[in-house]
Coordinates of C-alpha atoms and ligand atoms in Angstrom, one line a residue:
X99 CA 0.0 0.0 0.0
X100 CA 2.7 2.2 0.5
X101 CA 1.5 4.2 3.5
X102 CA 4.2 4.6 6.1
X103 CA 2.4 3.3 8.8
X104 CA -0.4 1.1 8.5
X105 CA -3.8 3.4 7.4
X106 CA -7.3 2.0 8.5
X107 CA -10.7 3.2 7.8
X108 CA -13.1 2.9 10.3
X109 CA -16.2 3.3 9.7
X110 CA -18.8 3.8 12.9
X111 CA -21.0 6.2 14.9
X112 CA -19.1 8.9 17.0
X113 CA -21.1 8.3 20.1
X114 CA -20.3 11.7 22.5
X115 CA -20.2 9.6 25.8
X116 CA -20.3 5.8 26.9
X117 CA -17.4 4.6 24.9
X118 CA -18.3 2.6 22.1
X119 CA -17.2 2.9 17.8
X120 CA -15.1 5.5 17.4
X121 CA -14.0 7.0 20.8
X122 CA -12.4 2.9 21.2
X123 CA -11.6 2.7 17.6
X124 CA -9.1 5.8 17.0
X125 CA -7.4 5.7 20.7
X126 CA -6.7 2.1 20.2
X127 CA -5.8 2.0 16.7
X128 CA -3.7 5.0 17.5
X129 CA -2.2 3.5 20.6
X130 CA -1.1 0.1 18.5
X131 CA 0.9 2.8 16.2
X132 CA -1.9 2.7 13.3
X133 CA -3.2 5.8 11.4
X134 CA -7.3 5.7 11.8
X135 CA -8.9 7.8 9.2
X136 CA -13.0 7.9 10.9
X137 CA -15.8 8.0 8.5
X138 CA -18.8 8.3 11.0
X139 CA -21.9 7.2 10.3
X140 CA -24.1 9.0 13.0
X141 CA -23.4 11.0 15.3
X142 CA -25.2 11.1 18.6
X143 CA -25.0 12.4 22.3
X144 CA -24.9 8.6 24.1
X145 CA -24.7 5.1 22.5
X146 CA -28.4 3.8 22.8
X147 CA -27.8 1.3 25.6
X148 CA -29.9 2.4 28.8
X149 CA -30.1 5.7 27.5
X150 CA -33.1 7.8 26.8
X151 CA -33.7 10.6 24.6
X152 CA -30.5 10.5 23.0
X153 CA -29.7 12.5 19.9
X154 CA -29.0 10.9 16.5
X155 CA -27.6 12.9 13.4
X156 CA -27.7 10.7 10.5
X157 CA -24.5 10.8 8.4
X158 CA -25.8 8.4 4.9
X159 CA -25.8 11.4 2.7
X160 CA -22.1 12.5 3.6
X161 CA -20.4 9.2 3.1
X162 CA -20.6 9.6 -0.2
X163 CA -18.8 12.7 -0.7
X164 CA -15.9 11.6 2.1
X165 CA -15.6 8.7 0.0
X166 CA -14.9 10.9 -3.2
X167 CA -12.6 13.6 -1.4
X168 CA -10.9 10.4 -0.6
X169 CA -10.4 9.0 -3.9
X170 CA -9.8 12.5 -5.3
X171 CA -6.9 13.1 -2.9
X172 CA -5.4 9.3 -3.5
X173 CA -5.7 8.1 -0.2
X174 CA -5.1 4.1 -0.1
X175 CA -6.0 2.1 2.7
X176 CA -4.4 -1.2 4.1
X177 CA -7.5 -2.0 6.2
X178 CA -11.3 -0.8 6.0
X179 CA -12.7 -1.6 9.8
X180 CA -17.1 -1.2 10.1
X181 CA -19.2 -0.9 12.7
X182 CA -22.2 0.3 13.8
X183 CA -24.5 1.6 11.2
X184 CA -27.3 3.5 11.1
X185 CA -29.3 2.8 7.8
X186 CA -29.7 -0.1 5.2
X187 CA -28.0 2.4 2.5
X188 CA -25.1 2.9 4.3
X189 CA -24.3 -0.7 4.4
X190 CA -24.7 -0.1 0.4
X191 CA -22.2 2.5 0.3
X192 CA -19.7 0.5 2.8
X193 CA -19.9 -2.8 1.2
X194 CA -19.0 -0.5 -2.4
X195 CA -16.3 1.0 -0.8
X196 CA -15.4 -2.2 1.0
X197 CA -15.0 -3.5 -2.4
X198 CA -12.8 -1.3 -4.2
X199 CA -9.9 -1.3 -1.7
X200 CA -10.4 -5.0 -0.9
X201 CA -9.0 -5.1 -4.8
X202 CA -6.4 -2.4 -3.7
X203 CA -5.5 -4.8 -0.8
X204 CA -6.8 -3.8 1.8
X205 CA -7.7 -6.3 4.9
X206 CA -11.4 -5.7 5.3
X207 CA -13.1 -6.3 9.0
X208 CA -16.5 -6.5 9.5
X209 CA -18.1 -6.2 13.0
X210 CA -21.6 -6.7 12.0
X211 CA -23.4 -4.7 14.9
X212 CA -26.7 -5.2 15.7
X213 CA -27.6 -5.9 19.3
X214 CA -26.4 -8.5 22.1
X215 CA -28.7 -11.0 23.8
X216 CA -28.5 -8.5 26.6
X217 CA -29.1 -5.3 24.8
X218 CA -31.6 -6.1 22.0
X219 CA -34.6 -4.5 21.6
X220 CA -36.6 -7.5 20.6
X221 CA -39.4 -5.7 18.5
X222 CA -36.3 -4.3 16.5
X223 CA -35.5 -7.7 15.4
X224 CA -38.9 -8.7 13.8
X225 CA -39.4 -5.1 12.6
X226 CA -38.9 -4.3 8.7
X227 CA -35.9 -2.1 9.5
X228 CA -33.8 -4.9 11.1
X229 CA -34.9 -7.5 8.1
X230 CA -32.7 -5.1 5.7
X231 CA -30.5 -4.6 8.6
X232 CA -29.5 -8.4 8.8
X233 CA -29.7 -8.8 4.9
X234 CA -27.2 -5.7 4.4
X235 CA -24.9 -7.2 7.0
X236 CA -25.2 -10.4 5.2
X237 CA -23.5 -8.8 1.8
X238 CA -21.3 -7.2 3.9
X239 CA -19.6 -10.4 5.1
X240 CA -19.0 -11.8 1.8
X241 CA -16.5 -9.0 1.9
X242 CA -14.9 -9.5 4.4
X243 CA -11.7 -11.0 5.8
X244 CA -12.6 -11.4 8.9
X245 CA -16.4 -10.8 10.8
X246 CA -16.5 -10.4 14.6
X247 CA -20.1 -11.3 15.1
X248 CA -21.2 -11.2 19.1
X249 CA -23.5 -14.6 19.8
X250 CA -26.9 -12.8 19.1
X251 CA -25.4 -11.3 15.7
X252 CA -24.2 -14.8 15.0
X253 CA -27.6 -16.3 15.5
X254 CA -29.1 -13.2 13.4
X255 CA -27.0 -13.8 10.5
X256 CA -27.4 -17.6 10.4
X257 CA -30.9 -18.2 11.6
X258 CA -29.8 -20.5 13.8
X259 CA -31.6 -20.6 17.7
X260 CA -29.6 -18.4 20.5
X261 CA -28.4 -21.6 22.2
X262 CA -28.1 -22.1 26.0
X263 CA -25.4 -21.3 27.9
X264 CA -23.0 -23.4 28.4
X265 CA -22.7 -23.3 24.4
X266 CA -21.1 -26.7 23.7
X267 CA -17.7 -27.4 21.0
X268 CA -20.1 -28.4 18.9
X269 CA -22.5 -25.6 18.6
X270 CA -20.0 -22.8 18.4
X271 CA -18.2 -25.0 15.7
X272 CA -22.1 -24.8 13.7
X273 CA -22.0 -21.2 14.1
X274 CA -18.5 -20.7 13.0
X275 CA -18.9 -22.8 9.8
X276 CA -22.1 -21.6 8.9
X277 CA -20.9 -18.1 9.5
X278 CA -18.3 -18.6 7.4
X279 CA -20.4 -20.1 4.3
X280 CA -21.8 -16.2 4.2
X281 CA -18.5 -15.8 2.1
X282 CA -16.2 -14.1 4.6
X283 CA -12.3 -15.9 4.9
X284 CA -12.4 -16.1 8.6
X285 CA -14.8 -15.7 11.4
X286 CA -14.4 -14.8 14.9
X287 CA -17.5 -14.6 17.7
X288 CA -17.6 -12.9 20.4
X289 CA -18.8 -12.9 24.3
X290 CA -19.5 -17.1 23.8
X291 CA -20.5 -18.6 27.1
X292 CA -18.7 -21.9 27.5
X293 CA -18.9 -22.3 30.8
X294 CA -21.2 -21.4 33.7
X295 CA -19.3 -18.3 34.6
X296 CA -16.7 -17.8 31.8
X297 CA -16.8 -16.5 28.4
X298 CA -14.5 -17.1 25.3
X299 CA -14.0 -15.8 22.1
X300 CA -14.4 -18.6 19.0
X301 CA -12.4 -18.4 16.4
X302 CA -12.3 -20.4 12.5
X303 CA -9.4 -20.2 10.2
X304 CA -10.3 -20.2 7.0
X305 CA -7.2 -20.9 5.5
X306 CA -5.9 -23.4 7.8
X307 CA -9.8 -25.0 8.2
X308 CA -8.8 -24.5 12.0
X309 CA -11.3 -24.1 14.9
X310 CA -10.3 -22.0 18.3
X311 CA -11.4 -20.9 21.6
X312 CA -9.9 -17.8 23.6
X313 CA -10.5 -17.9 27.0
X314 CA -12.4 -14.3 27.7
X315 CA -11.8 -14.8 31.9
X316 CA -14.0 -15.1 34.5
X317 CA -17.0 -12.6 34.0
X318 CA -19.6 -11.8 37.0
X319 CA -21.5 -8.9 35.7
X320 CA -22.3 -7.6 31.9
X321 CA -20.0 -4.9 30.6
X322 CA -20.6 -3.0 27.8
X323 CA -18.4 -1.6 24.6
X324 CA -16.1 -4.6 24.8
X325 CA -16.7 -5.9 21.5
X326 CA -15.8 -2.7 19.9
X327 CA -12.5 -2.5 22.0
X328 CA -12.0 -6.4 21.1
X329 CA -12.2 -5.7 17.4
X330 CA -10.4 -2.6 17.2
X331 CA -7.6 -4.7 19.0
X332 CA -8.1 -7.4 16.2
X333 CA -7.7 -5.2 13.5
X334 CA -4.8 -2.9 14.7
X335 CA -3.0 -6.4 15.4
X336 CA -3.9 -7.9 12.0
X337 CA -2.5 -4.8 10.8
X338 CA 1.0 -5.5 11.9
X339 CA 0.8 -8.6 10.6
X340 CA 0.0 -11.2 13.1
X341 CA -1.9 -13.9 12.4
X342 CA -5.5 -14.6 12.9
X343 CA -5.4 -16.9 16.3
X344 CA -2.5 -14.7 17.9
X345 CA -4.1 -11.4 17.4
X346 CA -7.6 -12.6 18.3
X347 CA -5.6 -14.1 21.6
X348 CA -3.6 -10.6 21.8
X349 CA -7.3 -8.8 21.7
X350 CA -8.6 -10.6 24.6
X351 CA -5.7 -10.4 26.6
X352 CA -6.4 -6.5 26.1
X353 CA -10.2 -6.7 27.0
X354 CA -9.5 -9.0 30.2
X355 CA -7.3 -6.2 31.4
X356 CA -9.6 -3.8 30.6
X357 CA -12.7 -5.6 32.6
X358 CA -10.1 -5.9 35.4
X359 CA -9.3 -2.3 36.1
X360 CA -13.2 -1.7 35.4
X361 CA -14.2 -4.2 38.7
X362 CA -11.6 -2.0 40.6
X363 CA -14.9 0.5 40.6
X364 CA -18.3 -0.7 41.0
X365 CA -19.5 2.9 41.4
X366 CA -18.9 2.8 37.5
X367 CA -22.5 2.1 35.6
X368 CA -22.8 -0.5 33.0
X369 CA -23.5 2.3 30.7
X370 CA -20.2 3.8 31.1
X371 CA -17.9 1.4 29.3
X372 CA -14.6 -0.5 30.3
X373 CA -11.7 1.5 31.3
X374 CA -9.6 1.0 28.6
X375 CA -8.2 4.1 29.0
X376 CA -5.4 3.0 31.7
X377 CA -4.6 0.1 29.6
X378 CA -3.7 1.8 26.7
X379 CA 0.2 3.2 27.7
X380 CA 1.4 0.0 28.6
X381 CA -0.1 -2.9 26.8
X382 CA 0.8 -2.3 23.1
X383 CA 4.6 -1.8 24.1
X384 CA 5.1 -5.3 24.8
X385 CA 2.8 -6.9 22.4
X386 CA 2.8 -9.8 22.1
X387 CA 2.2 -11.3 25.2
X388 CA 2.3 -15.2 25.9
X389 CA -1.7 -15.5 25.6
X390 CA -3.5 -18.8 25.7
X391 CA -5.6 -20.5 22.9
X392 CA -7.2 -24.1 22.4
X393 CA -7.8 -25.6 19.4
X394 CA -11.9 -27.7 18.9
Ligands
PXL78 O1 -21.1 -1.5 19.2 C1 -22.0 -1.1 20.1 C2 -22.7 0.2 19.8 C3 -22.2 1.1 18.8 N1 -22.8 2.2 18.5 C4 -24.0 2.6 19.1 C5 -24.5 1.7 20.1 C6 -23.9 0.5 20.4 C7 -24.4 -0.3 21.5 O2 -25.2 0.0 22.3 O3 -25.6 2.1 20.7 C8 -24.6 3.8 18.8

């Protein structure tokens, strides 16, 4: 690509407060040594978890034209990174724009963001809006390199049931392939409950036709935002070049630390994020770290 360090386009809301999208994307990428260059698809005051009467400024109709400033200027990308989305159309526009530099060369990651078991809205999911939603995601995927779908996405994008927790080998190896028969070369899910109390992160390689599990800790309480801070971690690692298993591995190592200086203070609402923020100076500078994976 020829950009002197590695240039990623990321491609989310710019939520003002609650930590989620951009405000993990660019400190993150930034952090790991990566240029982010933010194309925003909404703006609002709060993400929409356990918020009311937040504000929403829909960005479709300016994509467009950052897309062509960006072409006129020659700006090349070595990775295009997308998130949270906030019409049908702009999933259009992405998956377009997702195309042309995946010719380019450039890694494409889709975090096809649409709700958590936790945090869904469940008339959203039968409503017409989240049909073209999941369908738009769907085309998005064939794009991509790698997806990072939570469990709930997972089950959206499959049609397969939300299973039970603990989710057995054998389920999360359903989801993974079937996931991956939506066209993208690898698949990684998210916030999996293996165990009674744990959580792990599954992970198929599609080139080496390899299933994983990263253990995700011990987890007593729901937090929110980590599977933006996980994926940003993905991508800026993927980026440097790791491969898939280690930099999945490396991401969780960075959300467990995370989640561990967010327990230090309960007083801190669910709505509020992880503190990422005191993990950031020290954990990239001695990447990469001896983190554990298993292979099912
Ligand atoms: O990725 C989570 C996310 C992103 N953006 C917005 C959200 C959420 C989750 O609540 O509300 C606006």
């Amino acid at each position: 690509m020829g950009n002197v360090i590695p240039r990623v386009a990321a491609i989310h809301d710019l939520s003002g407060f609650g930590k989620v999208s951009l405000t993990e994307a660019i400190p993150i990428l930034s952090a790991m040594g990566i240029e982010v260059c933010p194309m925003p698809t909404a703006v609002l005051s709060t993400h929409t978890y356990e918020f009311q009467n937040y504000t929403l400024c829909d960005l479709t109709e300016e994509m467009p034209k950052i897309i062509a400033h960006w072409d006129a200027i020659g700006l090349g990308f070595d990775a295009v990174y997308s998130g949270y989305m906030s019409s049908a159309k702009q999933l259009e526009i992405t998956g377009e724009f997702m195309r042309r530099q995946k010719e380019k060369g450039a890694l494409i990651v889709v975090d096809p963001v649409m709700g958590d078991n936790a945090l869904l809205d469940v008339q959203m999911v039968y409503s017409d809006r989240m049909r073209d939603m999941v369908g738009g995601m769907e085309k998005l995927c064939e794009f991509a390199d790698v997806i990072t779908p939570n469990v709930t996405e997972a089950c959206m994008l499959t049609g397969i049931d939300y299973p039970n927790a603990p989710v057995h080998n054998a389920e999360i190896k359903q989801l993974l392939k079937q996931l991956h028969e939506l066209g993208s070369r690898h698949v990684v899910i998210t916030s999996v409950m293996d165990s009674e109390n744990s959580m792990c992160v599954a992970v198929y390689d599609g080139d080496e036709d390899k299933y994983y599990k990263v253990d995700c800790g011990f987890v007593n309480r729901p937090f929110h935002g980590t599977g933006d801070v996980y994926t940003s971690v993905l991508t800026g690692a993927l980026c440097k070049g790791m491969r898939l298993i280690d930099a999945a591995a490396e991401a969780a190592g960075f959300v467990r630390a995370a989640i561990r200086q967010t327990v230090r203070h309960p007083e801190i609402k669910i709505r509020e994020g992880v503190l990422f923020e005191p993990v950031l100076a020290t954990y990239f500078s001695s990447m990469p770290h001896e983190d554990g994976f298993v292979e099912i």
